[in-house]
Short mmCIF file of C-alpha atoms and ligand atoms in Angstrom, two decimals:
data_model
loop_
_atom_site.label_atom_id
_atom_site.label_comp_id
_atom_site.label_asym_id
_atom_site.label_seq_id
_atom_site.Cartn_x
_atom_site.Cartn_y
_atom_site.Cartn_z
CA UNK F 24 -7.61 -37.83 -67.91
CA UNK F 25 -6.40 -41.33 -67.18
CA UNK F 26 -9.15 -43.97 -67.12
CA UNK F 27 -8.66 -46.64 -64.45
CA UNK F 28 -10.34 -50.03 -64.61
CA UNK F 29 -12.76 -51.39 -62.00
CA UNK F 30 -10.12 -53.46 -60.16
CA UNK F 31 -8.04 -50.29 -59.65
CA UNK F 32 -10.99 -48.57 -57.95
CA UNK F 33 -11.78 -51.61 -55.77
CA UNK F 34 -8.13 -51.67 -54.63
CA UNK F 35 -8.06 -47.88 -54.14
CA UNK F 36 -11.25 -47.85 -52.03
CA UNK F 37 -9.96 -50.86 -50.09
CA UNK F 38 -6.78 -48.99 -49.20
CA UNK F 39 -8.77 -45.92 -48.09
CA UNK F 40 -11.12 -47.99 -45.92
CA UNK F 41 -8.24 -50.00 -44.42
CA UNK F 42 -6.36 -46.82 -43.51
CA UNK F 43 -9.35 -44.82 -42.27
CA UNK F 44 -8.59 -43.57 -38.78
CA UNK F 45 -11.12 -45.09 -36.44
CA UNK F 46 -11.68 -44.10 -32.79
CA UNK F 47 -8.74 -45.36 -30.80
CA UNK F 48 -10.77 -46.82 -27.91
CA UNK F 49 -13.66 -49.16 -28.60
CA UNK F 50 -14.16 -51.03 -25.31
CA UNK F 51 -15.63 -47.95 -23.60
CA UNK F 52 -17.04 -44.60 -24.68
CA UNK F 53 -14.35 -42.01 -24.06
CA UNK F 54 -14.37 -38.23 -24.55
CA UNK F 55 -12.43 -35.05 -23.81
CA UNK F 56 -8.98 -36.50 -24.53
CA UNK F 57 -6.12 -34.98 -22.50
CA UNK F 58 -2.82 -36.44 -23.74
CA UNK F 59 0.40 -36.01 -21.76
CA UNK F 60 3.84 -37.18 -22.89
CA UNK F 61 5.93 -38.66 -20.09
CA UNK F 62 8.99 -40.94 -20.30
CA UNK F 63 8.53 -41.47 -24.03
CA UNK F 64 4.96 -42.68 -23.56
CA UNK F 65 1.67 -40.97 -24.36
CA UNK F 66 -0.60 -40.97 -21.30
CA UNK F 67 -4.09 -40.31 -22.59
CA UNK F 68 -6.53 -39.30 -19.87
CA UNK F 69 -10.16 -39.22 -20.96
CA UNK F 70 -13.59 -38.70 -19.60
CA UNK F 71 -15.97 -41.64 -19.69
CA UNK F 72 -19.49 -41.73 -21.14
CA UNK F 73 -21.33 -44.63 -19.55
CA UNK F 74 -22.57 -47.35 -21.92
CA UNK F 75 -26.21 -46.52 -21.15
CA UNK F 76 -25.80 -42.71 -21.32
CA UNK F 77 -28.54 -40.76 -23.08
CA UNK F 78 -27.33 -37.28 -22.05
CA UNK F 79 -24.04 -36.72 -20.21
CA UNK F 80 -23.60 -39.55 -17.68
CA UNK F 81 -20.02 -39.26 -16.49
CA UNK F 82 -18.70 -40.64 -13.23
CA UNK F 83 -14.96 -41.19 -13.60
CA UNK F 84 -11.77 -40.47 -15.54
CA UNK F 85 -9.85 -43.12 -17.51
CA UNK F 86 -6.25 -43.65 -18.59
CA UNK F 87 -4.79 -45.24 -21.73
CA UNK F 88 -1.15 -45.39 -22.78
CA UNK F 89 0.65 -45.93 -26.08
CA UNK F 90 4.13 -45.70 -27.51
CA UNK F 91 3.12 -46.16 -31.15
CA UNK F 92 -0.24 -44.30 -31.31
CA UNK F 93 -2.02 -47.29 -32.88
CA UNK F 94 -2.00 -49.80 -30.02
CA UNK F 95 -3.37 -48.52 -26.71
CA UNK F 96 -3.25 -50.12 -23.25
CA UNK F 97 -6.23 -49.62 -20.97
CA UNK F 98 -5.41 -48.73 -17.35
CA UNK F 99 -9.03 -48.33 -16.30
CA UNK F 100 -10.43 -45.63 -14.10
CA UNK F 101 -7.78 -43.53 -12.31
CA UNK F 102 -10.06 -41.06 -10.52
CA UNK F 103 -13.77 -40.49 -10.03
CA UNK F 104 -16.28 -38.17 -8.39
CA UNK F 105 -15.62 -40.21 -5.26
CA UNK F 106 -12.01 -38.95 -5.23
CA UNK F 107 -13.43 -35.66 -3.88
CA UNK F 108 -15.00 -35.85 -0.40
CA UNK F 109 -16.75 -32.52 -1.00
CA UNK F 110 -18.47 -33.71 -4.18
CA UNK F 111 -22.20 -34.05 -3.64
CA UNK F 112 -23.01 -34.77 -7.28
CA UNK F 113 -23.51 -38.23 -8.73
CA UNK F 114 -22.76 -37.08 -12.28
CA UNK F 115 -20.55 -34.46 -13.95
CA UNK F 116 -16.98 -35.85 -14.18
CA UNK F 117 -16.18 -33.58 -17.13
CA UNK F 118 -13.09 -32.73 -19.14
CA UNK F 119 -9.90 -32.95 -17.07
CA UNK F 120 -6.19 -32.49 -17.75
CA UNK F 121 -3.17 -34.02 -16.01
CA UNK F 122 0.24 -32.29 -15.98
CA UNK F 123 3.57 -33.15 -14.40
CA UNK F 124 5.63 -30.86 -12.18
CA UNK F 125 8.74 -31.89 -10.25
CA UNK F 126 7.85 -35.59 -10.39
CA UNK F 127 4.28 -35.15 -9.22
CA UNK F 128 1.19 -35.47 -11.39
CA UNK F 129 -1.64 -32.98 -10.99
CA UNK F 130 -5.04 -33.76 -12.42
CA UNK F 131 -7.44 -30.84 -12.77
CA UNK F 132 -10.99 -32.19 -12.72
CA UNK F 133 -14.17 -30.19 -13.24
CA UNK F 134 -17.33 -31.43 -11.56
CA UNK F 135 -20.16 -29.87 -13.48
CA UNK F 136 -21.91 -27.49 -11.09
CA UNK F 137 -19.32 -27.81 -8.33
CA UNK F 138 -16.22 -26.09 -9.68
CA UNK F 139 -12.81 -27.51 -10.47
CA UNK F 140 -10.91 -29.80 -8.11
CA UNK F 141 -7.31 -30.95 -8.23
CA UNK F 142 -5.82 -34.35 -7.49
CA UNK F 143 -2.18 -35.29 -7.06
CA UNK F 144 -0.22 -38.52 -7.48
CA UNK F 145 3.41 -39.66 -7.43
CA UNK F 146 2.89 -41.62 -10.64
CA UNK F 147 0.91 -40.86 -13.81
CA UNK F 148 -1.00 -44.10 -13.16
CA UNK F 149 -2.13 -42.83 -9.74
CA UNK F 150 -3.36 -43.37 -7.11
CA UNK F 151 -4.63 -39.77 -7.18
CA UNK F 152 -5.78 -38.05 -3.99
CA UNK F 153 -7.21 -34.66 -3.15
CA UNK F 154 -4.58 -32.49 -1.39
CA UNK F 155 -6.78 -29.45 -0.65
CA UNK F 156 -10.15 -31.09 0.19
CA UNK F 157 -12.11 -28.30 -1.53
CA UNK F 158 -12.56 -26.96 -5.06
CA UNK F 159 -9.57 -25.09 -6.47
CA UNK F 160 -12.01 -22.67 -8.15
CA UNK F 161 -15.77 -22.49 -7.89
CA UNK F 162 -17.68 -19.37 -8.95
CA UNK F 163 -20.96 -20.33 -7.39
CA UNK F 164 -23.02 -17.72 -9.24
CA UNK F 165 -22.88 -19.72 -12.48
CA UNK F 166 -21.91 -23.13 -13.91
CA UNK F 167 -19.09 -21.83 -16.13
CA UNK F 168 -16.27 -23.60 -14.30
CA UNK F 169 -15.56 -26.52 -16.62
CA UNK F 170 -12.79 -27.76 -18.89
CA UNK F 171 -9.55 -26.74 -17.13
CA UNK F 172 -6.29 -26.74 -19.10
CA UNK F 173 -2.94 -26.18 -17.40
CA UNK F 174 0.40 -25.20 -18.87
CA UNK F 175 3.71 -24.43 -17.09
CA UNK F 176 5.67 -21.73 -18.89
CA UNK F 177 9.45 -21.72 -19.34
CA UNK F 178 9.83 -19.27 -16.43
CA UNK F 179 8.01 -21.71 -14.12
CA UNK F 180 4.74 -19.79 -13.96
CA UNK F 181 1.80 -22.16 -14.40
CA UNK F 182 -1.55 -21.04 -15.80
CA UNK F 183 -4.96 -22.66 -15.70
CA UNK F 184 -7.48 -21.59 -18.34
CA UNK F 185 -11.06 -22.88 -18.38
CA UNK F 186 -14.68 -22.01 -19.00
CA UNK F 187 -17.89 -22.18 -20.97
CA UNK F 188 -19.18 -19.79 -22.29
CA UNK F 189 -16.65 -17.31 -20.86
CA UNK F 190 -12.92 -17.93 -20.70
CA UNK F 191 -11.06 -17.50 -17.40
CA UNK F 192 -7.54 -18.00 -16.19
CA UNK F 193 -5.57 -17.98 -12.93
CA UNK F 194 -1.86 -18.01 -12.23
CA UNK F 195 -1.18 -21.19 -10.28
CA UNK F 196 1.37 -21.17 -7.50
CA UNK F 197 4.39 -23.44 -7.62
CA UNK F 198 2.52 -25.97 -5.45
CA UNK F 199 0.05 -26.33 -8.37
CA UNK F 200 -2.87 -26.62 -5.93
CA UNK F 201 -3.43 -22.92 -5.14
CA UNK F 202 -3.27 -19.67 -7.10
CA UNK F 203 -2.29 -16.06 -6.61
CA UNK F 204 -4.21 -13.01 -7.74
CA UNK F 205 -7.84 -13.25 -8.74
CA UNK F 206 -9.68 -15.13 -11.42
CA UNK F 207 -9.29 -13.20 -14.67
CA UNK F 208 -12.10 -13.30 -17.22
CA UNK F 209 -10.98 -12.66 -20.80
CA UNK F 210 -12.49 -9.41 -22.07
CA UNK F 211 -13.01 -11.00 -25.43
CA UNK F 212 -13.34 -14.67 -26.24
CA UNK F 213 -11.48 -16.05 -29.24
CA UNK F 214 -13.90 -16.06 -32.18
CA UNK F 215 -16.23 -19.11 -32.24
CA UNK F 216 -14.99 -20.21 -28.79
CA UNK F 217 -17.40 -22.63 -27.11
CA UNK F 218 -15.52 -24.62 -24.47
CA UNK F 219 -12.72 -27.16 -24.03
CA UNK F 220 -9.65 -24.87 -24.12
CA UNK F 221 -6.23 -26.50 -24.59
CA UNK F 222 -3.36 -24.16 -23.67
CA UNK F 223 0.24 -24.77 -24.73
CA UNK F 224 3.36 -23.12 -26.10
CA UNK F 225 5.42 -24.14 -29.10
CA UNK F 226 8.43 -22.44 -30.64
CA UNK F 227 7.76 -19.25 -28.68
CA UNK F 228 4.06 -18.96 -29.66
CA UNK F 229 1.24 -19.48 -27.18
CA UNK F 230 -1.76 -21.45 -28.43
CA UNK F 231 -5.30 -21.72 -27.16
CA UNK F 232 -7.16 -24.44 -29.06
CA UNK F 233 -10.84 -24.96 -28.25
CA UNK F 234 -14.12 -26.51 -29.29
CA UNK F 235 -15.39 -23.98 -31.80
CA UNK F 236 -18.89 -23.13 -33.04
CA UNK F 237 -21.94 -25.03 -31.94
CA UNK F 238 -23.32 -27.37 -33.00
CA UNK F 239 -21.57 -29.24 -34.62
CA UNK F 240 -18.33 -28.24 -32.91
CA UNK F 241 -15.04 -28.08 -34.76
CA UNK F 242 -11.62 -27.36 -33.28
CA UNK F 243 -10.55 -23.73 -33.53
CA UNK F 244 -7.40 -22.06 -32.27
CA UNK F 245 -6.02 -18.69 -31.35
CA UNK F 246 -2.41 -17.55 -30.91
CA UNK F 247 -0.68 -14.98 -28.75
CA UNK F 248 2.83 -13.87 -27.93
CA UNK F 249 1.91 -13.72 -24.23
CA UNK F 250 0.46 -16.41 -21.97
CA UNK F 251 -2.37 -14.13 -20.93
CA UNK F 252 -3.29 -12.92 -24.43
CA UNK F 253 -4.68 -10.96 -26.17
CA UNK F 254 -5.62 -13.94 -28.32
CA UNK F 255 -5.90 -13.72 -32.07
CA UNK F 256 -8.14 -16.34 -33.64
CA UNK F 257 -6.36 -18.05 -36.51
CA UNK F 258 -8.93 -20.48 -37.84
CA UNK F 259 -9.84 -24.13 -37.56
CA UNK F 260 -7.64 -27.11 -36.88
CA UNK F 261 -10.68 -29.20 -37.80
CA UNK F 262 -13.76 -27.68 -39.41
CA UNK F 263 -17.13 -28.41 -37.83
CA UNK F 264 -18.95 -31.15 -39.70
CA UNK F 265 -22.30 -32.83 -39.30
CA UNK F 266 -20.42 -36.12 -39.08
CA UNK F 267 -19.98 -35.20 -35.41
CA UNK F 268 -21.63 -32.89 -32.89
CA UNK F 269 -19.19 -32.18 -30.06
CA UNK F 270 -15.43 -31.86 -30.11
CA UNK F 271 -12.67 -31.21 -27.62
CA UNK F 272 -8.97 -30.77 -28.47
CA UNK F 273 -5.90 -32.24 -26.77
CA UNK F 274 -2.61 -31.47 -28.53
CA UNK F 275 0.92 -32.89 -28.16
CA UNK F 276 4.24 -33.23 -29.92
CA UNK F 277 5.48 -36.81 -29.80
CA UNK F 278 8.46 -38.51 -31.43
CA UNK F 279 9.03 -35.52 -33.71
CA UNK F 280 5.43 -35.23 -34.93
CA UNK F 281 2.40 -33.24 -33.78
CA UNK F 282 -1.01 -34.69 -32.97
CA UNK F 283 -4.48 -33.40 -32.20
CA UNK F 284 -6.88 -35.60 -30.28
CA UNK F 285 -10.61 -34.97 -30.22
CA UNK F 286 -13.95 -36.68 -30.03
CA UNK F 287 -16.75 -37.93 -32.22
CA UNK F 288 -19.70 -40.31 -32.23
CA UNK F 289 -18.25 -42.79 -34.74
CA UNK F 290 -18.55 -45.90 -32.52
CA UNK F 291 -22.13 -44.99 -31.53
CA UNK F 292 -22.89 -44.49 -35.24
CA UNK F 293 -21.93 -48.13 -35.85
CA UNK F 294 -25.00 -48.95 -33.74
CA UNK F 295 -27.54 -46.16 -34.19
CA UNK F 296 -28.22 -42.78 -35.79
CA UNK F 297 -29.98 -41.61 -32.63
CA UNK F 298 -28.14 -38.95 -30.68
CA UNK F 299 -26.82 -40.03 -27.30
CA UNK F 300 -23.81 -38.68 -25.42
CA UNK F 301 -21.70 -41.78 -26.09
CA UNK F 302 -18.54 -40.39 -27.59
CA UNK F 303 -15.22 -41.77 -28.76
CA UNK F 304 -11.70 -40.40 -28.86
CA UNK F 305 -9.77 -40.09 -32.10
CA UNK F 306 -6.38 -38.72 -33.10
CA UNK F 307 -4.98 -37.08 -36.24
CA UNK F 308 -1.50 -35.99 -37.17
CA UNK F 309 -1.32 -32.19 -37.27
CA UNK F 310 1.09 -29.93 -39.17
CA UNK F 311 2.36 -26.42 -38.44
CA UNK F 312 3.23 -23.80 -41.05
CA UNK F 313 6.60 -21.99 -40.72
CA UNK F 314 4.81 -18.98 -39.16
CA UNK F 315 3.38 -21.19 -36.40
CA UNK F 316 -0.15 -21.36 -37.79
CA UNK F 317 -1.72 -24.80 -38.08
CA UNK F 318 -2.83 -26.56 -41.27
CA UNK F 319 -6.42 -27.76 -41.17
CA UNK F 320 -6.85 -31.51 -40.75
CA UNK F 321 -9.79 -33.38 -42.28
CA UNK F 322 -12.41 -35.17 -40.17
CA UNK F 323 -11.00 -37.97 -38.02
CA UNK F 324 -12.00 -40.86 -40.26
CA UNK F 325 -10.31 -39.19 -43.23
CA UNK F 326 -6.92 -39.24 -41.53
CA UNK F 327 -4.33 -41.97 -41.40
CA UNK F 328 -2.08 -42.00 -38.34
CA UNK F 329 1.12 -43.93 -38.96
CA UNK F 330 2.43 -46.35 -36.38
CA UNK F 331 5.42 -44.89 -34.51
CA UNK F 332 7.56 -48.01 -34.30
CA UNK F 333 6.75 -51.73 -34.46
CA UNK F 334 5.09 -53.68 -31.64
CA UNK F 335 7.24 -56.24 -29.79
CA UNK F 336 5.22 -59.43 -29.04
CA UNK F 337 8.01 -61.29 -27.21
CA UNK F 338 7.12 -60.14 -23.69
CA UNK F 339 4.09 -60.18 -21.43
CA UNK F 340 1.42 -58.18 -23.27
CA UNK F 341 -1.69 -57.16 -21.39
CA UNK F 342 -4.79 -58.36 -23.23
CA UNK F 343 -6.25 -54.87 -22.85
CA UNK F 344 -3.60 -53.61 -25.31
CA UNK F 345 -5.14 -53.26 -28.74
CA UNK F 346 -5.68 -51.18 -31.83
CA UNK F 347 -9.22 -52.52 -32.25
CA UNK F 348 -11.51 -54.55 -30.02
CA UNK F 349 -15.08 -53.55 -30.81
CA UNK F 350 -17.59 -55.42 -28.62
CA UNK F 351 -15.03 -56.37 -25.97
CA UNK F 352 -14.95 -54.94 -22.46
CA UNK F 353 -12.27 -54.41 -19.84
CA UNK F 354 -12.64 -54.72 -16.07
CA UNK F 355 -10.45 -54.07 -13.05
CA UNK F 356 -9.37 -57.06 -10.95
CA UNK F 357 -9.32 -56.92 -7.17
CA UNK F 358 -5.52 -56.49 -7.33
CA UNK F 359 -5.97 -53.45 -9.60
CA UNK F 360 -4.91 -55.18 -12.86
CA UNK F 361 -7.14 -55.06 -15.91
CA UNK F 362 -8.47 -58.03 -17.88
CA UNK F 363 -10.43 -58.52 -21.06
CA UNK F 364 -14.00 -59.69 -20.58
CA UNK F 365 -17.46 -59.78 -22.16
CA UNK F 366 -15.90 -61.68 -25.04
CA UNK F 367 -18.60 -63.11 -27.32
CA UNK F 368 -18.28 -65.85 -29.91
CA UNK F 369 -16.65 -64.52 -33.13
CA UNK F 370 -15.46 -61.24 -31.66
CA UNK F 371 -11.83 -60.37 -32.22
CA UNK F 372 -8.99 -58.18 -31.04
CA UNK F 373 -6.34 -56.63 -33.29
CA UNK F 374 -2.81 -55.53 -32.41
CA UNK F 375 -1.36 -53.54 -35.32
CA UNK F 376 2.15 -53.65 -36.74
CA UNK F 377 3.56 -56.55 -34.72
CA UNK F 378 7.21 -57.30 -35.45
CA UNK F 379 7.66 -61.09 -35.47
CA UNK F 380 11.34 -60.67 -36.36
CA UNK F 381 13.61 -62.74 -38.59
CA UNK F 382 13.00 -66.05 -36.83
CA UNK F 383 9.31 -65.75 -36.03
CA UNK F 384 7.42 -67.13 -33.03
CA UNK F 385 7.18 -70.73 -31.84
CA UNK F 386 4.22 -70.54 -29.44
CA UNK F 387 1.75 -68.31 -27.63
CA UNK F 388 0.22 -68.59 -24.16
CA UNK F 389 -2.87 -66.83 -22.87
CA UNK F 390 -3.58 -66.27 -19.19
CA UNK F 391 -7.29 -67.06 -19.37
CA UNK F 392 -10.21 -68.00 -17.17
CA UNK F 393 -13.30 -69.89 -18.20
CA UNK F 394 -16.22 -71.69 -16.61
CA UNK F 395 -16.88 -73.65 -19.79
CA UNK F 396 -15.23 -75.99 -22.23
CA UNK F 397 -15.47 -75.51 -25.99
CA UNK F 398 -13.63 -72.19 -26.17
CA UNK F 399 -10.59 -71.49 -28.33
CA UNK F 400 -8.63 -68.61 -29.86
CA UNK F 401 -7.65 -68.57 -33.51
CA UNK F 402 -4.48 -66.59 -34.09
CA UNK F 403 -4.62 -64.98 -37.52
CA UNK F 404 -2.60 -62.37 -39.32
CA UNK F 405 -3.45 -59.23 -41.25
CA UNK F 406 -7.23 -59.66 -41.25
CA UNK F 407 -9.87 -61.26 -39.01
CA UNK F 408 -10.36 -63.67 -41.93
CA UNK F 409 -6.62 -63.86 -42.67
CA UNK F 410 -4.40 -66.95 -42.51
CA UNK F 411 -4.65 -68.96 -39.28
CA UNK F 412 -1.19 -69.32 -37.76
CA UNK F 413 -2.20 -71.06 -34.54
CA UNK F 414 -5.04 -72.13 -32.34
CA UNK F 415 -5.19 -72.26 -28.55
CA UNK F 416 -7.83 -74.20 -26.66
CA UNK F 417 -9.19 -72.33 -23.63
CA UNK F 418 -9.91 -75.08 -21.13
CA UNK F 419 -12.21 -74.59 -18.13
CA UNK F 420 -10.41 -73.21 -15.09
CA UNK F 421 -13.34 -73.55 -12.70
CA UNK F 422 -14.20 -69.87 -12.47
CA UNK F 423 -14.23 -66.75 -14.64
CA UNK F 424 -11.66 -65.12 -12.38
CA UNK F 425 -9.31 -68.09 -11.96
CA UNK F 426 -6.65 -67.45 -14.59
CA UNK F 427 -4.37 -70.20 -15.93
CA UNK F 428 -1.94 -70.31 -18.85
CA UNK F 429 -3.22 -72.02 -22.03
CA UNK F 430 -0.65 -72.51 -24.78
CA UNK F 431 -0.48 -73.45 -28.43
CA UNK F 432 2.10 -73.68 -31.20
CA UNK F 433 2.41 -70.95 -33.83
CA UNK F 434 3.40 -71.36 -37.47
CA UNK F 435 6.32 -69.33 -38.69
CA UNK F 436 5.41 -65.69 -39.31
CA UNK F 437 8.19 -63.26 -40.11
CA UNK F 438 8.49 -59.49 -40.20
CA UNK F 439 5.74 -57.00 -39.47
CA UNK F 440 2.10 -58.10 -39.59
CA UNK F 441 -1.15 -57.17 -37.86
CA UNK F 442 -2.08 -59.79 -35.27
CA UNK F 443 -5.68 -60.93 -34.73
CA UNK F 444 -7.07 -63.02 -31.90
CA UNK F 445 -10.43 -64.42 -33.03
CA UNK F 446 -12.45 -65.68 -30.09
CA UNK F 447 -14.56 -68.81 -30.63
CA UNK F 448 -16.80 -71.06 -28.58
CA UNK F 449 -19.83 -73.32 -28.73
CA UNK F 450 -21.35 -70.74 -26.37
CA UNK F 451 -22.45 -67.34 -27.73
CA UNK F 452 -21.89 -64.83 -24.93
CA UNK F 453 -19.14 -64.17 -22.37
CA UNK F 454 -17.15 -67.16 -23.49
CA UNK F 455 -13.99 -66.59 -21.39
CA UNK F 456 -11.76 -63.88 -19.92
CA UNK F 457 -8.13 -63.09 -20.72
CA UNK F 458 -5.57 -61.31 -18.56
CA UNK F 459 -2.43 -61.28 -20.73
CA UNK F 460 -0.54 -63.17 -23.42
CA UNK F 461 3.11 -64.07 -24.08
CA UNK F 462 4.66 -65.16 -27.35
CA UNK F 463 7.95 -67.05 -27.47
CA UNK F 464 10.43 -66.62 -30.29
CA UNK F 465 11.78 -69.60 -32.26
O1 LIG U 523 -17.72 -34.11 -21.68
C1 LIG U 523 -18.50 -33.20 -20.96
C2 LIG U 523 -18.36 -31.84 -21.57
O2 LIG U 523 -18.73 -31.90 -22.93
C3 LIG U 523 -16.95 -31.34 -21.59
O3 LIG U 523 -16.50 -30.87 -20.37
C4 LIG U 523 -17.05 -30.35 -22.70
O4 LIG U 523 -15.82 -29.92 -23.18
C5 LIG U 523 -17.81 -31.16 -23.72
O5 LIG U 523 -16.96 -32.06 -24.38
#
């Protein structure tokens, strides 16, 4: 056996830690990821665990987008319990899925205890409204009607599966907001099925992935040659592990690769070992065998998702676009835009894999708002402690919602680097807000 010296191991562990796949959203607790590929972009709809949740405290559904799977843009809340006039609950915005048909976007939303509603929009960003003004399904004799998943088959027939602990499906009509025939309950659940089904077809095989075993939950899957089963359980996409407790799959093919999204408590664990329903969404690359079965992926943090193309900084970039921004928060403006807020002294934001090009940048401007003087942003590369390539003073603008451009020069940086904005002030908390930034090329 080869004996490596201590510096080899330090380097090796450093590489593992640097590449460990962390939850992709840090500014909010997100769960039940439902990715949808549209126009070459991943639209990731999630549920939302409130920051002070102890058990499930879930009021709305959120949207994030990405084209490289490392940097995600926050679009805020796109629907909520209030989107349904008939909703009498003040909690229970559980796992939804959005699908496209003929240029319209249908979001299937369970309200725990009140069935499954459907919303429609002309754009994946919304606004979503309720076309039927009543639940699409609601079996009032039990609370099984959660976790809808919708797939439109090649022949145009759409199916909605859902349920915990039983599994049900209906055949949706072409309008996507009604169904024909009755609700069918599967005679036999896939083995270890708990909840959170994700129904799709790939290379002629039908797949039903699901949260498996309890608790902890892994991600199991079953296959069939028909959309209505029978379903044969094939195993785990991710084994249950005590590193997490819940799970919930969302699966896509994107830019020639396959991905499974799910959930964990990794951000909460950075703060406490106590159990609270404050979950975070993660993603792992997933691989199929030639017979259509799926290779098991390790736990989220043991994966390394590669960036799917470099990030272009020479355009308006919303400040809520990031690969990492632990401690930061995002809020909606009155005009519907999102800005970065709750920025404390020494917090930072990272955008991964930024392509500064052959010439490099000359300057950067931040649209920022501040009530105080003494704030500034250090622009660093490759590490929050990495080389400083510029500094921008954030001058007072008179109010935390009055945004003005603040600019500074940048030193030459070439090629692909991670970009860090390190936020500084003589004040400790809520030092300023940022709406967007623009870099200019030399
Ligand atoms: O997020 C609320 C519920 O927990 C979901 O609907 C289930 O799938 C589980 O993740």
